[in-house]
Short mmCIF file of C-alpha atoms in Angstrom, two decimals:
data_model
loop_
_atom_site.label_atom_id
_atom_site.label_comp_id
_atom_site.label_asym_id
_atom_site.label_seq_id
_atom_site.Cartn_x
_atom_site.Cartn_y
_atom_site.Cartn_z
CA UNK A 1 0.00 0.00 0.00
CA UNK A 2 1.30 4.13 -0.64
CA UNK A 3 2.57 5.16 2.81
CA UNK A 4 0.88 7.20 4.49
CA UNK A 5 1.08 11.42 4.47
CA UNK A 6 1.66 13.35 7.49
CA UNK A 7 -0.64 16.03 7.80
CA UNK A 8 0.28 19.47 7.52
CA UNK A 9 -1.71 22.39 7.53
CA UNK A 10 0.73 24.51 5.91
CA UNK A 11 -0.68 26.21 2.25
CA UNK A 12 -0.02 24.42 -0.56
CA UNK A 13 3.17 25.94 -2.13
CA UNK A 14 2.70 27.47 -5.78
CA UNK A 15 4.42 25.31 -8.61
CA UNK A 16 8.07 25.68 -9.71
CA UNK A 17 7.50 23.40 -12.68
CA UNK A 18 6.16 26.57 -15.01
CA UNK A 19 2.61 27.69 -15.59
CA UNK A 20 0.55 26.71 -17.57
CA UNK A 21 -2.45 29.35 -18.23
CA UNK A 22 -5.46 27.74 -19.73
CA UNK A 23 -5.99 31.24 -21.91
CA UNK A 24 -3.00 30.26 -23.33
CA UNK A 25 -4.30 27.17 -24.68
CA UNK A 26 -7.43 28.50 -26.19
CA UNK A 27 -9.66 29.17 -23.15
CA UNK A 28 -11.76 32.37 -23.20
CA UNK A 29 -13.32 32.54 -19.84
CA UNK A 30 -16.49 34.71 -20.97
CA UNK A 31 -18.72 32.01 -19.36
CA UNK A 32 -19.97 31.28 -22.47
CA UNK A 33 -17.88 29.39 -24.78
CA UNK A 34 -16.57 25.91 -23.83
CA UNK A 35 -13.44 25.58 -22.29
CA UNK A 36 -13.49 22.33 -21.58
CA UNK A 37 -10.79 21.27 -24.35
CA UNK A 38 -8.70 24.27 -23.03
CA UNK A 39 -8.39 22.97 -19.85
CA UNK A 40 -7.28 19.25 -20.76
CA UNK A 41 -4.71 20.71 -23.27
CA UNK A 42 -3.04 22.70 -20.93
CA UNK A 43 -3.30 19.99 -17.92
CA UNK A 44 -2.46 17.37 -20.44
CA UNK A 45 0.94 19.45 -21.29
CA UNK A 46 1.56 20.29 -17.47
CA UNK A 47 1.44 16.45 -17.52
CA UNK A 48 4.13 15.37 -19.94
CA UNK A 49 6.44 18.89 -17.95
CA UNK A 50 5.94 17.02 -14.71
CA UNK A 51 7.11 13.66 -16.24
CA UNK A 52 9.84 15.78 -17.93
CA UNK A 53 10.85 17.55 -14.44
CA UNK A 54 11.00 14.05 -12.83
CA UNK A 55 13.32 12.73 -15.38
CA UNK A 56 15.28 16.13 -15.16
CA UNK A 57 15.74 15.45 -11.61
CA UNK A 58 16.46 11.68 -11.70
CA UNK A 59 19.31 12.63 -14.16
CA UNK A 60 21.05 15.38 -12.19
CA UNK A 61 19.00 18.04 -14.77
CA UNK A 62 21.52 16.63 -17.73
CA UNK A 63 19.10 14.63 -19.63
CA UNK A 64 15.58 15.93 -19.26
CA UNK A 65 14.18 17.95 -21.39
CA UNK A 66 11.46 19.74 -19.12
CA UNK A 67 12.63 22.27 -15.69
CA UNK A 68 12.64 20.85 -12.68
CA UNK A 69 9.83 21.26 -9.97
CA UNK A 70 6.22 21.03 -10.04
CA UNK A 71 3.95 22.93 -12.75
CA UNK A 72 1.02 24.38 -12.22
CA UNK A 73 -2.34 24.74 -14.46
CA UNK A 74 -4.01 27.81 -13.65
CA UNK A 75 -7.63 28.98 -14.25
CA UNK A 76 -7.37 32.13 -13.05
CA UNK A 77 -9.41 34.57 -11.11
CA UNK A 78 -11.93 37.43 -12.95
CA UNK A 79 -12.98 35.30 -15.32
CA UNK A 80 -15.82 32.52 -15.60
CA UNK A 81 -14.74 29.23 -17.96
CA UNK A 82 -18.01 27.24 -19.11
CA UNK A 83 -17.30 23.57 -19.48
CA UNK A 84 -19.50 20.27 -20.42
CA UNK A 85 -17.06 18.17 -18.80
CA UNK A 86 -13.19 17.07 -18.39
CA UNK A 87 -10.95 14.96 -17.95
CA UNK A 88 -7.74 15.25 -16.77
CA UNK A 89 -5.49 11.96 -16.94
CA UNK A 90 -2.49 10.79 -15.80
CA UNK A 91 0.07 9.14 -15.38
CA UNK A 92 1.95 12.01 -14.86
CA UNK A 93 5.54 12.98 -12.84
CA UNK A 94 5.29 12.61 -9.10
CA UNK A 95 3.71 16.18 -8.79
CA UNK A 96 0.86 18.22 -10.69
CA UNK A 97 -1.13 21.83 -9.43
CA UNK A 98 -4.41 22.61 -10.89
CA UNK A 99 -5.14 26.13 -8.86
CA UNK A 100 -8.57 27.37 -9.38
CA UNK A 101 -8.97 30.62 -8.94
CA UNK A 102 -11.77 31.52 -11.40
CA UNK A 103 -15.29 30.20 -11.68
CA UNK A 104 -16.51 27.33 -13.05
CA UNK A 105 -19.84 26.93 -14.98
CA UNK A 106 -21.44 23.93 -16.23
CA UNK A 107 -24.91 23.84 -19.36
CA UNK A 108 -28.09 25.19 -17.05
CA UNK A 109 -30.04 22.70 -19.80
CA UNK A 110 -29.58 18.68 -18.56
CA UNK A 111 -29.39 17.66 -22.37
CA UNK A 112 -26.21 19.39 -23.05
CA UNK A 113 -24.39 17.95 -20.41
CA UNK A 114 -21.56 15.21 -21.50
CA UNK A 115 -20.01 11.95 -20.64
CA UNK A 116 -16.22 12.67 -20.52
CA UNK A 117 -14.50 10.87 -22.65
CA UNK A 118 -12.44 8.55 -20.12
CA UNK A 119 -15.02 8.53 -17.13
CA UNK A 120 -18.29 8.21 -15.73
CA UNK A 121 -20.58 11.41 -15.53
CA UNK A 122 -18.76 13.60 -14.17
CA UNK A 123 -17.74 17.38 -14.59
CA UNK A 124 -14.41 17.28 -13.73
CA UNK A 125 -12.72 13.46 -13.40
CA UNK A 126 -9.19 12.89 -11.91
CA UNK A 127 -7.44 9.99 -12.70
CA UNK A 128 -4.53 8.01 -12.05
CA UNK A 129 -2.61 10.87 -11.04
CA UNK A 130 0.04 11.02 -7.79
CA UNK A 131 0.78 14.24 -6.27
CA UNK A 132 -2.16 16.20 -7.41
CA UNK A 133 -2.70 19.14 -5.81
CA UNK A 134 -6.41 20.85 -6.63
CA UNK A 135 -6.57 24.59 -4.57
CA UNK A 136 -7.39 27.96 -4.78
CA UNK A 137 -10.49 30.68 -3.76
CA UNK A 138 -12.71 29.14 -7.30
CA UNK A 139 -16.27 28.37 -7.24
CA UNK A 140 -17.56 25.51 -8.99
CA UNK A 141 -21.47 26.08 -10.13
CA UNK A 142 -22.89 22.47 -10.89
CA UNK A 143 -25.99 24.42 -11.73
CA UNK A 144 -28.43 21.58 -10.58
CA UNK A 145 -31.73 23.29 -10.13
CA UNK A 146 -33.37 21.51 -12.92
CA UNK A 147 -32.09 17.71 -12.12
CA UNK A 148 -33.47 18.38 -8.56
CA UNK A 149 -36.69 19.07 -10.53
CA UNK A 150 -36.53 15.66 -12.13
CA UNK A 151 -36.21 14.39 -8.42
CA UNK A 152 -33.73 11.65 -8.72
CA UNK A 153 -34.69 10.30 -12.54
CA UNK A 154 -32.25 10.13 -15.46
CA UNK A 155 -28.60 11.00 -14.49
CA UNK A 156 -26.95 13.29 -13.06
CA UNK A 157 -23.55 14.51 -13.05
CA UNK A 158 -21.00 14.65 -9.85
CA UNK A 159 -18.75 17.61 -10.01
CA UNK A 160 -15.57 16.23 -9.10
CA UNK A 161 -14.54 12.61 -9.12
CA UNK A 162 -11.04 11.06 -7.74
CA UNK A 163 -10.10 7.67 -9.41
CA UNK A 164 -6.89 6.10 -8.24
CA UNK A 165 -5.58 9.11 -7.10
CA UNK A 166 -2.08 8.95 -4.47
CA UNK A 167 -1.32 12.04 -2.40
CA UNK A 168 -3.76 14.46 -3.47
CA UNK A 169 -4.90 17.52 -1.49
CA UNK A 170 -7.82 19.65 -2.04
CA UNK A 171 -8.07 22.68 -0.65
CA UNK A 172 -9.71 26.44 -0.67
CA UNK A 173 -12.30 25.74 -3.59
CA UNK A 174 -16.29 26.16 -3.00
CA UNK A 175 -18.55 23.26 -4.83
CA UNK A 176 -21.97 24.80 -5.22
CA UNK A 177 -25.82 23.55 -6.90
CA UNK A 178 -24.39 20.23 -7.37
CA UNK A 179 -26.71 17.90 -9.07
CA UNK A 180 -25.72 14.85 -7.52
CA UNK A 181 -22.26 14.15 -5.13
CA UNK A 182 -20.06 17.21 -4.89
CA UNK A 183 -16.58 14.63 -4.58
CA UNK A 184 -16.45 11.56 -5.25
CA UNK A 185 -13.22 9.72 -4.20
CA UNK A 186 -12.94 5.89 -5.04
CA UNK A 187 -9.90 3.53 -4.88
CA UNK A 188 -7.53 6.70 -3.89
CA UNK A 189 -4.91 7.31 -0.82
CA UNK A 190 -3.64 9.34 0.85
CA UNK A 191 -6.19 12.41 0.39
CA UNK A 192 -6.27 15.64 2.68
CA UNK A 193 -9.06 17.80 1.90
CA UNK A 194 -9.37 21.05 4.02
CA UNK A 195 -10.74 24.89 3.99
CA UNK A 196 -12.98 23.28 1.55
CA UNK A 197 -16.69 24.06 1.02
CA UNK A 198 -20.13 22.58 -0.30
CA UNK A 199 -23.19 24.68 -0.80
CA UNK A 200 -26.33 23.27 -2.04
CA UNK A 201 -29.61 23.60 -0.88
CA UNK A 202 -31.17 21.35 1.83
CA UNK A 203 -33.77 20.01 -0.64
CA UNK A 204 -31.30 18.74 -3.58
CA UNK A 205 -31.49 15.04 -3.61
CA UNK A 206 -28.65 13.11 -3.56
CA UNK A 207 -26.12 15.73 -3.30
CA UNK A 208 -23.73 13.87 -0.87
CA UNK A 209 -20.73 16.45 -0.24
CA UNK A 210 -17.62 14.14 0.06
CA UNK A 211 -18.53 10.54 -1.09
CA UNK A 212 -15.86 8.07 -0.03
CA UNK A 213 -15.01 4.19 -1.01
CA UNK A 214 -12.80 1.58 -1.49
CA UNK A 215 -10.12 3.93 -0.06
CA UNK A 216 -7.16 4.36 2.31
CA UNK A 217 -5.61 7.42 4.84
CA UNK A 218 -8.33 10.03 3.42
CA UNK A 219 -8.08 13.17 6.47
CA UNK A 220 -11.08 15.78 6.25
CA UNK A 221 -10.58 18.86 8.09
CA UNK A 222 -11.48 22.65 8.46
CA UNK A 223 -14.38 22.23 5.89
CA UNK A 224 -17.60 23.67 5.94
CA UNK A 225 -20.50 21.37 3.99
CA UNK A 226 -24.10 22.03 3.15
CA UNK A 227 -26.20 19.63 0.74
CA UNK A 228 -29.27 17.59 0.72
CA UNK A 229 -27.66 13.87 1.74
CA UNK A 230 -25.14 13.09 3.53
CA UNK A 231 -22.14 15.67 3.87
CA UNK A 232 -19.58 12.70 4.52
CA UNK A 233 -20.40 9.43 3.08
CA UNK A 234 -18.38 6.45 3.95
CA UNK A 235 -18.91 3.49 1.98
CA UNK A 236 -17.49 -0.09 1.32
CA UNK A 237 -13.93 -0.62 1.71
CA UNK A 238 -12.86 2.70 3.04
CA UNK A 239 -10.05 2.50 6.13
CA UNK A 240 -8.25 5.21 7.62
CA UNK A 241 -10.77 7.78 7.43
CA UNK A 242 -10.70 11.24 9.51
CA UNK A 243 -12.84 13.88 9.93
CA UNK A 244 -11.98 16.78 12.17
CA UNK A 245 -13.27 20.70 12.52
CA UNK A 246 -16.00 20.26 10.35
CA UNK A 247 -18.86 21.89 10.52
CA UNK A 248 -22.31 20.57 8.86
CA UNK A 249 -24.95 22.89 7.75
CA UNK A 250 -27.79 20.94 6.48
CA UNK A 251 -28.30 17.53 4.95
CA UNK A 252 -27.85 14.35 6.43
CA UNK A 253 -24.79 14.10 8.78
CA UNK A 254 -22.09 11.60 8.35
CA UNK A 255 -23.04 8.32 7.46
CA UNK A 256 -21.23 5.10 7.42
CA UNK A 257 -23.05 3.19 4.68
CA UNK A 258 -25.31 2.15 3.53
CA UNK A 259 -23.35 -1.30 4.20
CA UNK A 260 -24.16 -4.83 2.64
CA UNK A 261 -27.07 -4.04 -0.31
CA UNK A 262 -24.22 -6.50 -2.75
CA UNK A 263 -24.88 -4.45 -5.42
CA UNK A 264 -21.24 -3.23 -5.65
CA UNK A 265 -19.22 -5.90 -3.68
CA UNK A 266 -20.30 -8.59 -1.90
CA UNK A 267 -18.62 -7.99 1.34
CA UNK A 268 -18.64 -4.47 2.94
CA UNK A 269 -15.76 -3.79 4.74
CA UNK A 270 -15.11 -0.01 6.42
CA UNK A 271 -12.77 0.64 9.71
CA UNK A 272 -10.18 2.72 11.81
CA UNK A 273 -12.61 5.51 11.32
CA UNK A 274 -12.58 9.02 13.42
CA UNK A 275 -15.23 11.87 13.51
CA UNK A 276 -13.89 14.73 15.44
CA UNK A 277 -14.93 17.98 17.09
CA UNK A 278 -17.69 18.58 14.44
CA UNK A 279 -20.53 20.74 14.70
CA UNK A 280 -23.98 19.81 12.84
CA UNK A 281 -26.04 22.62 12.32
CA UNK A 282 -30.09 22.29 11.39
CA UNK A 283 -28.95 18.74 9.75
CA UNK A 284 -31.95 16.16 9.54
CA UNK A 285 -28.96 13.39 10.99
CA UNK A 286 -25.67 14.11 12.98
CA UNK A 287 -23.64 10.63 12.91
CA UNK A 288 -25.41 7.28 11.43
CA UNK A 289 -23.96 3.75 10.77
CA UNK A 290 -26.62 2.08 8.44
CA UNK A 291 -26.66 -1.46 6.58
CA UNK A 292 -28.84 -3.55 4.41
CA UNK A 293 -30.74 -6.52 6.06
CA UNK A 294 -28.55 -10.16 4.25
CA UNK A 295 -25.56 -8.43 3.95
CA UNK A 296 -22.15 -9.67 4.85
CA UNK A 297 -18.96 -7.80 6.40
CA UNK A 298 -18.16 -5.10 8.94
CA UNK A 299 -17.87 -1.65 10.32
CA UNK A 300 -15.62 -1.65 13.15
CA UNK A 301 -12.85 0.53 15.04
CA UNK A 302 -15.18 3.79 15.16
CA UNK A 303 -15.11 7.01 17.30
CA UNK A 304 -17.00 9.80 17.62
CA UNK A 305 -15.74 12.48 20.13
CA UNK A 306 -16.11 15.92 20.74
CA UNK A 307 -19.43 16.18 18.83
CA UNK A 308 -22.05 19.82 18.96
CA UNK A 309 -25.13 19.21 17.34
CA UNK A 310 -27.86 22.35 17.29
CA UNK A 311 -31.61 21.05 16.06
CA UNK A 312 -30.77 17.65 14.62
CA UNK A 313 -33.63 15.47 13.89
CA UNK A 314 -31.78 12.32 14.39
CA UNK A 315 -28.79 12.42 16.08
CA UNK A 316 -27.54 9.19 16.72
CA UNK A 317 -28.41 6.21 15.07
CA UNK A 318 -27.49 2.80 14.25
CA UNK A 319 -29.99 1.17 11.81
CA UNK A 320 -29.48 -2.51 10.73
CA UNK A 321 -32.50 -2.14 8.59
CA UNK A 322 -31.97 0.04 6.20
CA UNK A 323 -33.91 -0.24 2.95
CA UNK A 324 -32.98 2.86 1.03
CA UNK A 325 -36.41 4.10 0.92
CA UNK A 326 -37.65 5.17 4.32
CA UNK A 327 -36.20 5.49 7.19
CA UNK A 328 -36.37 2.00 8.81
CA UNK A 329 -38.15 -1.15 8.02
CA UNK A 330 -38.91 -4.28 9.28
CA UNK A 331 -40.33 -6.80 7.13
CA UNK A 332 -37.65 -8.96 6.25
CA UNK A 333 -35.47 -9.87 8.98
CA UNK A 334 -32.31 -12.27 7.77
CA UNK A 335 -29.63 -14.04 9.84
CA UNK A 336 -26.65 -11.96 7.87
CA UNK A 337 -26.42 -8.98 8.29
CA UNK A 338 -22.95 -6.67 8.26
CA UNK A 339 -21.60 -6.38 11.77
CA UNK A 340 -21.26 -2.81 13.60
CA UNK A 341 -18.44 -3.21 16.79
CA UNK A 342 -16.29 -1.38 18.33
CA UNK A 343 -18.30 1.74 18.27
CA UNK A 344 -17.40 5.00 20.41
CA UNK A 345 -19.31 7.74 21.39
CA UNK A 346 -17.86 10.20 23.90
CA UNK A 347 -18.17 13.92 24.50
CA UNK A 348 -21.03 14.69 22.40
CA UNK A 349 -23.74 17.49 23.40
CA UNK A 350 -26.84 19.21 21.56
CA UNK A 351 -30.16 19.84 21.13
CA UNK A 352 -32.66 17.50 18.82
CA UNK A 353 -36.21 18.37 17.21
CA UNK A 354 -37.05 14.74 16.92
CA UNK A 355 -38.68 12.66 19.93
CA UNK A 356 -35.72 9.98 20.03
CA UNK A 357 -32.40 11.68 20.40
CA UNK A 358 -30.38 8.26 20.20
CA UNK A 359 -31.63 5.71 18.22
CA UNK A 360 -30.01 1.98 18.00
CA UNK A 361 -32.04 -0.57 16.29
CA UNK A 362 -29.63 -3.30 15.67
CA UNK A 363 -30.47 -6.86 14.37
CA UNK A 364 -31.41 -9.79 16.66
CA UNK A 365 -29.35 -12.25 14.45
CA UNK A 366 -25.93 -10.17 13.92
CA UNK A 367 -26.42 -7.78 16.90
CA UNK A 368 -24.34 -4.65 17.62
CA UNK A 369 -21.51 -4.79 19.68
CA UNK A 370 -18.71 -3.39 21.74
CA UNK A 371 -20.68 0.00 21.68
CA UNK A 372 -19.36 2.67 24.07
CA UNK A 373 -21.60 5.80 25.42
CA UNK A 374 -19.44 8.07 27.71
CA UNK A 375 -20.63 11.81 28.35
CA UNK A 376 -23.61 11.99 25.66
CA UNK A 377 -26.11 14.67 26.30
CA UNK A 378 -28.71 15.19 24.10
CA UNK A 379 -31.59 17.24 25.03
CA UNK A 380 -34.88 18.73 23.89
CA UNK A 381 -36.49 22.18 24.03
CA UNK A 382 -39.66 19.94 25.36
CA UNK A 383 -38.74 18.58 28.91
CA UNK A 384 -38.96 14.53 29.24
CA UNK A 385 -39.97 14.62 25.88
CA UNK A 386 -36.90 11.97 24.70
CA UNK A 387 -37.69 8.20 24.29
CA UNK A 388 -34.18 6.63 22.85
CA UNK A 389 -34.68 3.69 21.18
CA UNK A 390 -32.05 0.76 22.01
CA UNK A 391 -32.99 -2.64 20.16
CA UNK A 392 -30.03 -5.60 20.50
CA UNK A 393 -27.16 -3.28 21.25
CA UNK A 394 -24.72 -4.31 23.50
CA UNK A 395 -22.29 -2.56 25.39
CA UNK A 396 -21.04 -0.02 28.54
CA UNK A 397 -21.49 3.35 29.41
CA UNK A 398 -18.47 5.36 30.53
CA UNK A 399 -17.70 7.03 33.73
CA UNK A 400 -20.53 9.82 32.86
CA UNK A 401 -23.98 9.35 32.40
CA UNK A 402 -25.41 9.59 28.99
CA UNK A 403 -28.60 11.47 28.55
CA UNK A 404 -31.36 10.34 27.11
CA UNK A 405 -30.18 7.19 29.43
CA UNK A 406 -30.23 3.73 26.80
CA UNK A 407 -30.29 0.36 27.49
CA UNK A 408 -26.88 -1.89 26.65
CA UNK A 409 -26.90 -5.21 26.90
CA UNK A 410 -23.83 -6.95 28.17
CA UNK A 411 -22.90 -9.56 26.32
CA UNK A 412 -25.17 -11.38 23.26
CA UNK A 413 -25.57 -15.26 23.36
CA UNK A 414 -23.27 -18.08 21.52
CA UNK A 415 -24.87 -17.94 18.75
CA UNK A 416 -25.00 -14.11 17.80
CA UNK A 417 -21.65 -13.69 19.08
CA UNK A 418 -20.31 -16.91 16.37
CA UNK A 419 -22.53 -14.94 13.60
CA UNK A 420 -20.63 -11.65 14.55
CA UNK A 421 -17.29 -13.30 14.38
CA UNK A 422 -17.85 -15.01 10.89
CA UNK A 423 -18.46 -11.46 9.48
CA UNK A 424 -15.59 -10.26 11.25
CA UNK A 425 -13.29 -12.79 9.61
CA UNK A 426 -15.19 -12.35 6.11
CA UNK A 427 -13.33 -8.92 5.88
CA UNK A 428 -9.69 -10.68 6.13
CA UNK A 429 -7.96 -10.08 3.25
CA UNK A 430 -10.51 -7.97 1.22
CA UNK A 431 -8.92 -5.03 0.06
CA UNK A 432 -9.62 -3.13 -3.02
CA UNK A 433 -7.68 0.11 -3.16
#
């Protein structure tokens, strides 16, 4: 596996490589024409300089025909560059900037929107690229007022997608009217994305704000997300994933999941995952582990600490019944089911709207385990109004009370406990970064 990148919060340095203005390479900027081909040219030649630069370097500068250092695309500020979609491909040298100053526009009509030609329907698609570096004060408009219209039929376009990406940081931009995930990042490492921003309205369907799966060491920090779904989604296979001074302004929380639906693999698999001093603001959900009924695999090695949540309709909840449609559901209980352990949640305070304040339904056949609740206060602006739900959770409270008070059992039967530990072991070995 790519080792792992210590985190720095230092600003990303400006390339040294050259620059490589998209004007330059045919782009007008008036918001108007397309500048989509304008921006792969000039990435696409900041490509073969950064493959030239490494070679430079690796020879002692004798044989390479490019400077050495890191170049830089640049879409600068003051102007606005209207694009159907791009692509931007590597393999490139061991170091690439794209800094995004200016805006970016998108077709208002759903018809003229594009596949790009080496993706899935995106507007701007990253791939295969190490040391990518996407910053800069640019706004994004994924102008998605009329697919929200069409309320989830036909696709839609993400706005930006990682695909087998290695050390990539982004940083400064603002995502905004996205008509369906703002980033998607899938099979990449090694990802810091911070000062970053998401702004869509609390009604746009689907418009998760960072989607994340089948990836490794992916840190999430100083960002500020609004949407209409989940503003961190954490999906199958992701490991190593932090999130840390974030603050959620509507839309659904952070979810793990949904987990175990085999549509995409047929084991879900997520751990070593840590939600930090975040603060949910007016979000329907604050933090929510949910999986499919049959499913198969794990989430385990979780902690949420330091949590402020301000009028959250749900904000705790572990569902083990998920059906994608409503909320919970009942009807077909199965004896597989992916297995939530290890769970921590410690120093989290707020206020709720809803009537629960902690929910846990977990299953009877693959119960939830190894749960810890230590200094949870959740309250309502309607005194003893709170009934928490806890169905087949098992666990221990910490050294402070937890308010609303729920039930933990102490320790599931032979059975459940064999169950849990044959989806713990289905997870060895599945890796798919």
């Amino acid at each position: 596996l790519p080792p792992a990148v210590a985190w720095t919060s230092k600003p990303v340095p400006p390339g040294t490589g050259g620059v490589y203005d998209v004007r330059s390479f045919g782009a007008k900027g008036d918001g108007k024409s397309d500048d989509g081909r304008a921006i792969e040219a000039a990435f696409a030649a900041a490509c073969v300089a950064s493959i030239n630069s490494s070679t430079a370097a690796g020879a002692g500068g004798g044989k390479g025909t490019g400077t050495t250092g890191v170049p830089t695309v640049l879409i600068p500020g003051k102007y606005t560059f209207h694009i159907k979609a791009v692509s931007l491909l590597g393999p490139c040298g061991p170091g690439i900037n794209v800094q995004l100053d200016g805006n970016i526009t998108v077709p208002q009509n759903p018809s003229l929107h594009i596949v790009p030609k080496a993706g899935p329907f995106t507007i701007m698609y990253f791939k295969g690229i190490t040391g990518l570096k996407v910053y800069g004060s640019g706004v994004v408009d994924g102008r998605g007022q009329q697919f929200w219209e069409r309320k989830g039929k036909g696709d839609r376009p993400m706005m930006l997608y990682f695909f087998r990406c290695n050390q990539t940081v982004l940083s400064g931009i603002t995502l905004k009217n996205a008509a369906f995930f703002h980033v998607q990042v899938f099979r990449c490492a090694n990802m810091r994305i911070f000062d970053f921003r998401t702004d869509s309205p609390a009604d746009s369907m689907n418009t998760d704000g960072i989607h994340i799966s089948s990836s490794l060491n992916i840190d999430i920090r100083r960002c500020v997300l609004a949407g209409g779904d989940d503003n961190v989604s954490i999906w199958d296979g992701a490991v190593g994933v932090t999130v840390s001074n974030v603050t959620c302004l509507t839309g659904h929380g952070i979810s793990i999941g949904a987990l175990g639906s085999g549509t995409v693999y047929p084991v879900s698999c997520v751990s070593d995952i840590s939600v930090k001093d975040v603060r949910f603001i007016n979000t329907k959900i604050g933090l929510r582990i949910k999986t499919f009924q049959g499913g198969s695999g794990k989430a385990t090695n979780i902690i949420y600490d330091g949590i402020t949540m301000e009028n959250v309709r749900y904000p705790i909840v572990l569902d083990q019944f998920y059906c994608g449609g409503s909320l919970y559901c009942y009807g077909d209980v199965k004896t597989s089911n992916v297995a939530i352990t290890n769970v921590t949640f410690s120093n989290i305070q707020g206020t709720t709207l809803g009537p629960e304040g902690i929910i846990f339904r977990c299953s009877r056949t693959v119960p939830c385990t190894d749960v810890l609740m230590d200094a949870v206060n959740i309250t309502s602006p309607n005194p003893g109004a709170l009934f928490p739900t806890s169905l087949n959770v098992y666990g221990t409270g910490g050294l402070h009370q937890s308010m609303p008070p729920v039930v933990l059992g102490s320790l599931p039967g032979i059975t459940e406990i064999a169950r849990i530990q044959r989806q713990l072991a289905s997870c060895v070995g599945v890796t798919d970064w």
